[in-house]
Short mmCIF file of C-alpha atoms and ligand atoms in Angstrom, two decimals:
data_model
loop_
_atom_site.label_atom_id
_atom_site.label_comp_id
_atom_site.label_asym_id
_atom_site.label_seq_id
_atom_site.Cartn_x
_atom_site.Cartn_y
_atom_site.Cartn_z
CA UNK A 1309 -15.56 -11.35 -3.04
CA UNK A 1310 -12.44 -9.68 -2.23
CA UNK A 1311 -9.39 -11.27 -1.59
CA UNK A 1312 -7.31 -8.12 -0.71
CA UNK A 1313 -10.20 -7.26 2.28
CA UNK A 1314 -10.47 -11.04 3.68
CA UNK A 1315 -8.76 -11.92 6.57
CA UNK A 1316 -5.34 -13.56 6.75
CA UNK A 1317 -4.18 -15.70 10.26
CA UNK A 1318 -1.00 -16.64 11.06
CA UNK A 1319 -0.24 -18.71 14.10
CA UNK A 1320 -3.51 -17.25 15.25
CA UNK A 1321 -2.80 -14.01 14.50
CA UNK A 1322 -5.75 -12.37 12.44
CA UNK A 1323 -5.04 -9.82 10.48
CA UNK A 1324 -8.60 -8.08 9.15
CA UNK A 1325 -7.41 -7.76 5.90
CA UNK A 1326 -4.30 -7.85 3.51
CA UNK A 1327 -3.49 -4.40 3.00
CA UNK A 1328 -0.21 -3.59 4.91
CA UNK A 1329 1.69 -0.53 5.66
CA UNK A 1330 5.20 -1.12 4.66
CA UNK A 1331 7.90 0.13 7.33
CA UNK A 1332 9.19 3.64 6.54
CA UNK A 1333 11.67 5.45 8.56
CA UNK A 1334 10.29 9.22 9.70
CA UNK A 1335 13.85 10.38 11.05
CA UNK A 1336 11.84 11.99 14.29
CA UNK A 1337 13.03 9.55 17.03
CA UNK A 1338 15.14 11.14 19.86
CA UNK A 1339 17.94 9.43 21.14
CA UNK A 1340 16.48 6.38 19.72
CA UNK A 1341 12.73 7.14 21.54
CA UNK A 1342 9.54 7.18 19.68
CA UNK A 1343 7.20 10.19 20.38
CA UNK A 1344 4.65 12.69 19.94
CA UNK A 1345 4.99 12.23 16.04
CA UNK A 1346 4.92 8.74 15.56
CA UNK A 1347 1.75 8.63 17.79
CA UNK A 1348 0.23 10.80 15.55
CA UNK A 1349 1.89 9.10 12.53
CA UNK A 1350 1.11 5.91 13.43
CA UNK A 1351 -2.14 7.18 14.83
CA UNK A 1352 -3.59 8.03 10.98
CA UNK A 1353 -2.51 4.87 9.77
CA UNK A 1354 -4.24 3.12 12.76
CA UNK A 1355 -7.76 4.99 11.93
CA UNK A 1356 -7.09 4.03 7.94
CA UNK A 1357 -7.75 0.25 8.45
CA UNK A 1358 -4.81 -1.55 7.25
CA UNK A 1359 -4.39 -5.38 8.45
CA UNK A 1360 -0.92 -4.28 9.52
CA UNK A 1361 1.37 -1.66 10.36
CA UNK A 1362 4.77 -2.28 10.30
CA UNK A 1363 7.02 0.17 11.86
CA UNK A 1364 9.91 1.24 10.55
CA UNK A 1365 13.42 0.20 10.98
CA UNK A 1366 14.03 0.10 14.40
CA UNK A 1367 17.64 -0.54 15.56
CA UNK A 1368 18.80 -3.63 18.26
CA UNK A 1369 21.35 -1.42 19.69
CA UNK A 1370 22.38 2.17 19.29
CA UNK A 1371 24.62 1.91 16.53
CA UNK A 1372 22.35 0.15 14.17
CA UNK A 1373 20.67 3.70 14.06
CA UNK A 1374 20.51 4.39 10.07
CA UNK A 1375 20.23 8.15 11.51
CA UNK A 1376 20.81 10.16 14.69
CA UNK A 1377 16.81 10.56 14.35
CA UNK A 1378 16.13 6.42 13.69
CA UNK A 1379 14.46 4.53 16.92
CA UNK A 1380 16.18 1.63 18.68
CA UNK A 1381 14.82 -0.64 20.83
CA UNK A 1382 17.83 -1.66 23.30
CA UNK A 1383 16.07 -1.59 26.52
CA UNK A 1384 13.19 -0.86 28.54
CA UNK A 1385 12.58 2.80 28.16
CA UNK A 1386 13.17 2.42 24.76
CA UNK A 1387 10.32 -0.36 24.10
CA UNK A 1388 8.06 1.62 26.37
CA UNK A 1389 7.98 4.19 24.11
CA UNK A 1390 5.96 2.45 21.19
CA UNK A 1391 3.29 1.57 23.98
CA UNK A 1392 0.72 3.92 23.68
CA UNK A 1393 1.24 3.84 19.76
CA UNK A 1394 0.34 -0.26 19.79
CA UNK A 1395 -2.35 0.38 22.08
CA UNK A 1396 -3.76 3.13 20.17
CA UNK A 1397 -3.64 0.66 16.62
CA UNK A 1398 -5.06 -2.47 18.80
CA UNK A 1399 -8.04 -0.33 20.38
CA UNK A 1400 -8.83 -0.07 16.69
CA UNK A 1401 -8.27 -3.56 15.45
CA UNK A 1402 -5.01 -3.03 13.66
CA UNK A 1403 -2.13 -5.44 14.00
CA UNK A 1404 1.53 -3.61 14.52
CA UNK A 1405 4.92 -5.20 13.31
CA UNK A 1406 8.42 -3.85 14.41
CA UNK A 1407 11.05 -4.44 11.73
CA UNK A 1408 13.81 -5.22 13.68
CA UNK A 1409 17.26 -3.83 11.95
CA UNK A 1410 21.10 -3.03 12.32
CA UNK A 1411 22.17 -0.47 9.64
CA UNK A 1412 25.67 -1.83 9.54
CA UNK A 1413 28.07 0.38 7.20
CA UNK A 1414 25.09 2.55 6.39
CA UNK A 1415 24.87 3.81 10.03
CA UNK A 1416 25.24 6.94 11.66
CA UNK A 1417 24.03 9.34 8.82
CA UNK A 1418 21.86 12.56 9.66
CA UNK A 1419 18.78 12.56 9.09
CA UNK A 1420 17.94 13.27 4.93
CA UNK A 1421 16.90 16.77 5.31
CA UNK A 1422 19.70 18.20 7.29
CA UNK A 1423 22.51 19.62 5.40
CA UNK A 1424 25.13 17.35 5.80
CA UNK A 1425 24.78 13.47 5.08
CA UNK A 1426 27.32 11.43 7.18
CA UNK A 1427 26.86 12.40 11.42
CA UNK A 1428 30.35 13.27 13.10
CA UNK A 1429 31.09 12.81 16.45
CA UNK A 1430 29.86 15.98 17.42
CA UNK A 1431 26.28 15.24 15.66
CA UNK A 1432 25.73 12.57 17.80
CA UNK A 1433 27.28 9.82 14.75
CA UNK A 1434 29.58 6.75 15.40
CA UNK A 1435 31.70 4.43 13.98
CA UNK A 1436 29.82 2.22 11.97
CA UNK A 1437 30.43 -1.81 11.72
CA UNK A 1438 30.04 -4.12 8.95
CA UNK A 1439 30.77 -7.67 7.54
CA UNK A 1440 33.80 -6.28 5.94
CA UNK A 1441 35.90 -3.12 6.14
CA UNK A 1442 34.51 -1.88 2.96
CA UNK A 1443 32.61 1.60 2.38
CA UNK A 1444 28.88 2.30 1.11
CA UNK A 1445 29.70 5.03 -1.69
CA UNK A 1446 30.06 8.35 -0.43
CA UNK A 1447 29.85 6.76 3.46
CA UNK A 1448 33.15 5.83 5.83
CA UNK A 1449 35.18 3.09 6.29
CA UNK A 1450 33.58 0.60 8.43
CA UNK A 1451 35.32 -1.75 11.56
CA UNK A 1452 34.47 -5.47 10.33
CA UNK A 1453 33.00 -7.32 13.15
CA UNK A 1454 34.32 -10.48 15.20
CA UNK A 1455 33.21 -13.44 15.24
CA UNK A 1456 32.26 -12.69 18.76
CA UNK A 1457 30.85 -9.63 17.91
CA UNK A 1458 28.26 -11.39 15.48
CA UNK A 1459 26.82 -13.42 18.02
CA UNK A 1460 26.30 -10.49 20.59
CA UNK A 1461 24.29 -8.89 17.59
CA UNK A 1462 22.37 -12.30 17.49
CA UNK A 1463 21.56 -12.16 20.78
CA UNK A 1464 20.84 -8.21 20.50
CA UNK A 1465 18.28 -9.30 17.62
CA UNK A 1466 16.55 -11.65 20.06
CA UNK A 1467 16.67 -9.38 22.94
CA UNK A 1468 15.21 -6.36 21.24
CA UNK A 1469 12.41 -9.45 19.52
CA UNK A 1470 11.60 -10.10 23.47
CA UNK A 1471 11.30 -6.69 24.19
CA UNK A 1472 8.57 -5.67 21.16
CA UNK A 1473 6.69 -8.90 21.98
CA UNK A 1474 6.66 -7.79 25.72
CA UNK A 1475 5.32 -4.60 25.14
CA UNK A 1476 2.23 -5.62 22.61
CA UNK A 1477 3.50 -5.71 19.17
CA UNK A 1478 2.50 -8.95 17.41
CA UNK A 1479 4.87 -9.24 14.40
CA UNK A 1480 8.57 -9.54 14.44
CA UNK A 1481 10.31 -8.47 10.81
CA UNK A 1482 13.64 -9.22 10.71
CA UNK A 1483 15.50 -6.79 7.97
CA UNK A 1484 17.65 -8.03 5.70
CA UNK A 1485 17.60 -6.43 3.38
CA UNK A 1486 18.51 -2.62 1.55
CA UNK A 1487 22.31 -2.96 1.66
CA UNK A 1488 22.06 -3.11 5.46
CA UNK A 1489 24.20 -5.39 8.02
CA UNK A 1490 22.52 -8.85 7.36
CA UNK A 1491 22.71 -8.16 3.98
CA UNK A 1492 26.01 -7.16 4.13
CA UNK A 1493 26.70 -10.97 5.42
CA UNK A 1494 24.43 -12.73 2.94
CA UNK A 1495 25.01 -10.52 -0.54
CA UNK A 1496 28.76 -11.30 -2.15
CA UNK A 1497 29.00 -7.76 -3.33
CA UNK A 1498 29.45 -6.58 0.49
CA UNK A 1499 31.02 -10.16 2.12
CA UNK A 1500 34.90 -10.28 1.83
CA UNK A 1501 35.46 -12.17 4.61
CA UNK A 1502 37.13 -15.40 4.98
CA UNK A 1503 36.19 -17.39 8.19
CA UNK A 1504 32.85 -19.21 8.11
CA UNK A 1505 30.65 -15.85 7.68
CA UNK A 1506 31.89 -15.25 4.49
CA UNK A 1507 32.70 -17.02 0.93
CA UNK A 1508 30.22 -19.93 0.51
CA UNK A 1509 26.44 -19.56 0.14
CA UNK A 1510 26.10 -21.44 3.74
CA UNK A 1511 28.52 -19.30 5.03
CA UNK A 1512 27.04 -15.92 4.08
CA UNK A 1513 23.60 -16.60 4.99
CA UNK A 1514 24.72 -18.19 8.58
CA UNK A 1515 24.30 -14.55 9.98
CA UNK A 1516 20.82 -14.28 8.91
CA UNK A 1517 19.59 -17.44 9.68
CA UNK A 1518 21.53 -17.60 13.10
CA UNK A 1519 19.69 -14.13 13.61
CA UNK A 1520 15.86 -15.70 12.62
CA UNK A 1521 16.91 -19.14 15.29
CA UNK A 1522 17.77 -16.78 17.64
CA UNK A 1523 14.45 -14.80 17.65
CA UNK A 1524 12.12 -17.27 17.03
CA UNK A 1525 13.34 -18.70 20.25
CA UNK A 1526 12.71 -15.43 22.13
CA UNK A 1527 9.30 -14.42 21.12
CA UNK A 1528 7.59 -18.79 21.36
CA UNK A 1529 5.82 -20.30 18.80
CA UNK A 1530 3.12 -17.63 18.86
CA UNK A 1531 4.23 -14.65 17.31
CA UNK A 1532 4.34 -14.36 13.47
CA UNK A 1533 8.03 -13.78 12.53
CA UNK A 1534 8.46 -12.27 8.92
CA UNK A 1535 11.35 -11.65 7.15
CA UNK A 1536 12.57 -8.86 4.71
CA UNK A 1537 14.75 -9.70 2.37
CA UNK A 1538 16.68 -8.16 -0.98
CA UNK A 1539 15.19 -10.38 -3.60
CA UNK A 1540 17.99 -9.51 -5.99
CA UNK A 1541 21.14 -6.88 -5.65
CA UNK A 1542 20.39 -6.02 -9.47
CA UNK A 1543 24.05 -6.53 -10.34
CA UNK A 1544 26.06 -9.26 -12.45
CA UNK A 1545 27.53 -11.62 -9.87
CA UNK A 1546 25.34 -10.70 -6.72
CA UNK A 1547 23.21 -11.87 -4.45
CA UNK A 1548 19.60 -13.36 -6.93
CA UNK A 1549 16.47 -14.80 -7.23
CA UNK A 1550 17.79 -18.24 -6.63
CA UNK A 1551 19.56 -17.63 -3.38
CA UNK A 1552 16.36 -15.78 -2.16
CA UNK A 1553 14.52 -18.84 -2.99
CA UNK A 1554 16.78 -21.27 -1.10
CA UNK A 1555 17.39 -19.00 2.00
CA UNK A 1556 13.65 -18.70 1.97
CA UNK A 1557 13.07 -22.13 2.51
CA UNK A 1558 15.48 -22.24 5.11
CA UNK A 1559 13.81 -19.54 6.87
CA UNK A 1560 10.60 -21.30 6.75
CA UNK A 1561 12.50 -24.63 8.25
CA UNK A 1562 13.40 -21.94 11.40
CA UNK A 1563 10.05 -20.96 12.21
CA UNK A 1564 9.75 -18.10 9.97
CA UNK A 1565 6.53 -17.36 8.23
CA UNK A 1566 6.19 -14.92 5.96
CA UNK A 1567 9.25 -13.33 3.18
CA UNK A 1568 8.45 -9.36 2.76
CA UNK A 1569 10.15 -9.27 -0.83
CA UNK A 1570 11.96 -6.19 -1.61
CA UNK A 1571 14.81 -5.28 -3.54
CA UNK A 1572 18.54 -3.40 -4.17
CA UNK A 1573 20.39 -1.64 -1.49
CA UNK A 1574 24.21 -3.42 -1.84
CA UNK A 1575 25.55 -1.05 -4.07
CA UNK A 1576 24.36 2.91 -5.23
CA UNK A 1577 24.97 2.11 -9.28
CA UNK A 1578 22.78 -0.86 -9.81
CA UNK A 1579 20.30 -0.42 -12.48
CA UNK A 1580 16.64 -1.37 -11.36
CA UNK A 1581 13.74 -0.52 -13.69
CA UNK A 1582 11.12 0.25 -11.12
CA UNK A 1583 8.24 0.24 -12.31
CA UNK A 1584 4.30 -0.36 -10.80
CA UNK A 1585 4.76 -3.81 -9.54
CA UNK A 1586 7.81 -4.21 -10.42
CA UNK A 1587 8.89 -7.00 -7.39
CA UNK A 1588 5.84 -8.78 -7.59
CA UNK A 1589 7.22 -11.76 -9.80
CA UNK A 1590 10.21 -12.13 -7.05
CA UNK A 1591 7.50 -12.69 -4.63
CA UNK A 1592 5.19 -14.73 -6.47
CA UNK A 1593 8.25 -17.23 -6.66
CA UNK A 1594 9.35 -17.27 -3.73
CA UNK A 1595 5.91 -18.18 -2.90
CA UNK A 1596 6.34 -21.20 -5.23
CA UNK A 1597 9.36 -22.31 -5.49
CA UNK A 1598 9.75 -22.00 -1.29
CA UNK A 1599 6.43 -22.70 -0.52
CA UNK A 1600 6.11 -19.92 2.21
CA UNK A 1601 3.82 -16.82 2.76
CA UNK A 1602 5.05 -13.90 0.93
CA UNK A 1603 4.39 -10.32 0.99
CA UNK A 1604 4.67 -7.82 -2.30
CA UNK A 1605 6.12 -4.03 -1.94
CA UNK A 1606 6.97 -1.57 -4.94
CA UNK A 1607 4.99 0.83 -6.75
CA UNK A 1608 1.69 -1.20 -5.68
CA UNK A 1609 -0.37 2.41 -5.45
CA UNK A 1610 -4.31 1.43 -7.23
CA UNK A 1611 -7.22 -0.75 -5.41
CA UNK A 1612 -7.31 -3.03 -8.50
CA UNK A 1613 -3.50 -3.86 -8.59
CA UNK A 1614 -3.29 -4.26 -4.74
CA UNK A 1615 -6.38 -6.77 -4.96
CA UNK A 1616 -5.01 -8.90 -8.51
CA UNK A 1617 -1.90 -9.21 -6.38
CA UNK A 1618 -3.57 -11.46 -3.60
CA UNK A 1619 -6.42 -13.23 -5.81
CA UNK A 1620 -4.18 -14.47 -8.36
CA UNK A 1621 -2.18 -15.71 -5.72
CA UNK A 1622 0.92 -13.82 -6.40
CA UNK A 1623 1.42 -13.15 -2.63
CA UNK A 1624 -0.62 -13.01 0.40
CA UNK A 1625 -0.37 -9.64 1.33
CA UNK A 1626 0.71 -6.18 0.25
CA UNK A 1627 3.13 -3.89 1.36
CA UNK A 1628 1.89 -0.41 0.49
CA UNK A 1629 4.71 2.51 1.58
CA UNK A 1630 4.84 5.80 0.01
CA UNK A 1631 0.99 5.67 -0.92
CA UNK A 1632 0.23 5.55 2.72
CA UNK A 1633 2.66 8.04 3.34
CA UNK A 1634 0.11 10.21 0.66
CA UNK A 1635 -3.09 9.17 2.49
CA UNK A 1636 -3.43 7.00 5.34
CA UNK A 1637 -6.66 6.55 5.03
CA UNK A 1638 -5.59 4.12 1.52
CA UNK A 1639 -7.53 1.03 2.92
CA UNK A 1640 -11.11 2.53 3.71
CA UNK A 1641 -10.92 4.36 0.18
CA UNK A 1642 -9.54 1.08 -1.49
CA UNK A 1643 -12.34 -1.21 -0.08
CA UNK A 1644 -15.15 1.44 -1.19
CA UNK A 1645 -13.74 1.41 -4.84
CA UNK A 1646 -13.49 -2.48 -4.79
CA UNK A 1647 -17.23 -2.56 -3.55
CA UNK A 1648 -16.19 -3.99 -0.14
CA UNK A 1649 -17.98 -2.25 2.83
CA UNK A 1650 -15.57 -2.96 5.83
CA UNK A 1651 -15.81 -1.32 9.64
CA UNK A 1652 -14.59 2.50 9.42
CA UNK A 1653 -13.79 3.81 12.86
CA UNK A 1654 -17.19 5.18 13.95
CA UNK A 1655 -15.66 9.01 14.42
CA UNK A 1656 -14.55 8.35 10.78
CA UNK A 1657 -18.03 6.84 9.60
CA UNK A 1658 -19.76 9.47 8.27
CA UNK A 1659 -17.34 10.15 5.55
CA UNK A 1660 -17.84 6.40 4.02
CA UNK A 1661 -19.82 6.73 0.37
CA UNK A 1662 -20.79 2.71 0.63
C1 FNR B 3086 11.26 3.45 3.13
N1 FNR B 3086 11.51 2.08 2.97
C2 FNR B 3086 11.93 1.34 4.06
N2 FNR B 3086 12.09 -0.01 3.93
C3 FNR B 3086 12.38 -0.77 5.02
O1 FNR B 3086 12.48 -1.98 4.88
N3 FNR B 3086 12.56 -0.17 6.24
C4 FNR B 3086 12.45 1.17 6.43
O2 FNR B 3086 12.55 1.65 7.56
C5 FNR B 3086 12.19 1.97 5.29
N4 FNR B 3086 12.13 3.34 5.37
C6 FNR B 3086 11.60 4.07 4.34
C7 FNR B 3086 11.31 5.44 4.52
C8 FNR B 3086 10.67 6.16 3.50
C9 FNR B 3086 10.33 7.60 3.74
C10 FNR B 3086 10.33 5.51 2.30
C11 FNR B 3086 9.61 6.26 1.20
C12 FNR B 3086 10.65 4.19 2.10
C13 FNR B 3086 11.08 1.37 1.76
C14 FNR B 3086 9.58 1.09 1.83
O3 FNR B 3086 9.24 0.24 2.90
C15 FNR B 3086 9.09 0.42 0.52
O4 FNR B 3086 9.72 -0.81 0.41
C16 FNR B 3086 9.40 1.29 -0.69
O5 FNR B 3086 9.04 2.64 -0.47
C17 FNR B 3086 8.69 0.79 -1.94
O6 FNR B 3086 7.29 0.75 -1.74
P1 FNR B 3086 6.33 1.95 -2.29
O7 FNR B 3086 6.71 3.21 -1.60
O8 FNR B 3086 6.56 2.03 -3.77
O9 FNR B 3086 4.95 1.47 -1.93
#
């Protein structure tokens, strides 16, 4: 019996299996829109048979673009968009996430294959905001935010939430993490403020878990809400394991229910030894010590390691990214060479081997 292939429900939510796409930016957005690509994009992944897609970062409001060519979802038009995508994954029984982010100082970049990094004015870039008026390396200033500022972006986070749920997609992630603007509240090597966002533990993670209230009161009780969080900054004196574990719990309290458990991001020099699995054990104890859902990402690439993962309990699901960038089609090939005969998508069926 296979654990990674059995079903996983979450306030009534079933997701077929426990193979997940993990959100990846694709830089082809215009003006913030979704298109041709990402229905194609998303498309594969929807014939591959995942349990979940979650697409990538997806901004509340314009300027919490990463890049000129990142999507936002900051009204109407804009959620629109990603309608024919969620249909597409539904029609063949695939759930579809939207991770929910504001880039903060590590906005308004072009995007990584253009010649220039940082977007001017005349690119199409802005000036980016953060927790504090201190620079990414090799990025600009940023304008700290007000107080009032931070709880327009609270409300932004549940109005964009409203807007995903509205148009079909049936996971909320809320991301903080990668050195972007929630975890340039919660992590101390980014948070130099002094009023009651910044300094103390409570005060740090007040953003984040103001943001998670917020949106679990816009999308009900029935949407699953996850979370993505940076496990560790990988430097002396930041953000750890521990604080993931207590903010975790918090979460939970809020309605959250499941911690996507990534890593890094605060600062460019920090020294992480990635290797295959190498966050697993941050979200096998979060799982513990928090006693909420978790889901692994990082190097997870082979059938076997994907499937040890979620039967020894380490997490409940798996975040696969670049390997499904490689071939979409990862789940249908995983479950033949773990034995597992699950439903291919009858165009696809002849090419099954069990
Ligand atoms: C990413 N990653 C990422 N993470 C995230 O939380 N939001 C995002 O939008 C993106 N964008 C993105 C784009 C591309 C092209 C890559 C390769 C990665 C990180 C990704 O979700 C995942 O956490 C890492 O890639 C590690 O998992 P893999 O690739 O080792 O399975």
């Amino acid at each position: 019996m296979s654990q990674l292939f059995s079903p996983l429900e979450i306030r009534g939510t079933i997701f077929s299996n426990r193979v997940w796409v993990s959100p990846m930016c694709q830089y082809m957005a215009e003006d913030g829109l979704v298109g041709t690509w990402h229905q194609v994009h998303i498309g594969s992944w929807s014939t591959g048979a995942p349990g979940l897609i979650m697409l990538e970062a997806t901004a509340v409001r314009p300027d919490g673009r990463i890049s000129i060519g990142c999507p936002s979802i900051n009204d109407e038009a804009h959620a629109q968009a990603f309608k024919p995508l969620v249909d597409f994954a539904h029609s063949y029984g695939v759930k579809v996430g939207i991770q929910l982010a504001h880039a903060g100082r590590k906005a308004s970049t072009m995007r990584p294959w253009d010649d220039h990094r940082l977007a001017a004015k005349e690119d199409g870039g802005w000036q980016a905001i953060s927790s504090s008026a201190t620079a990414f390396e090799g990025y600009l200033v940023p304008r700290e935010v007000s107080k009032d500022e931070i709880a327009e972006l609270v409300q932004d986070f549940a109005a964009a939430a409203k807007r995903a749920v509205d148009v079909g997609i049936d996971v909320i992630e809320i991301h903080a993490a990668h050195g972007y603007l929630i975890h340039q509240f919660y992590s101390p090597l980014m948070n130099q403020r002094s009023d009651e966002y910044g300094g103390s533990f409570e005060n740090r993670t007040r953003f984040l878990l103001e943001v998670a209230t917020a949106v679990r009161k816009a999308i009900g009780e029935s949407v699953p809400l996850f979370v993505r969080i940076s496990a560790t900054d990988w430097v002396e004196g930041g953000w750890n394991l521990i604080d993931s574990i207590e903010v975790s719990a918090k979460l939970k309290d809020l309605g959250v229910d499941l911690i996507d458990v990534s890593s890094g991001g605060a600062v460019h020099n920090a020294k992480i030894d990635a290797k295959p699995g190498f966050q697993v054990p941050f979200a096998a104890a979060i799982k513990t010590e928090a006693g909420i859902a978790t889901g692994a990402v990082g190097l997870i690439t082979e059938a076997e390691q994907a499937e040890h993962i979620v039967a020894s309990g380490e997490a409940d699901a798996v975040f696969l990214g670049r390997a499904m960038l490689r071939n979409p089609r990862w789940a249908l090939e995983a479950a033949e060479k773990l034995g597992v005969r699950i439903d291919w998508p009858l165009p696809l069926d002849r090419g099954r081997t069990l």
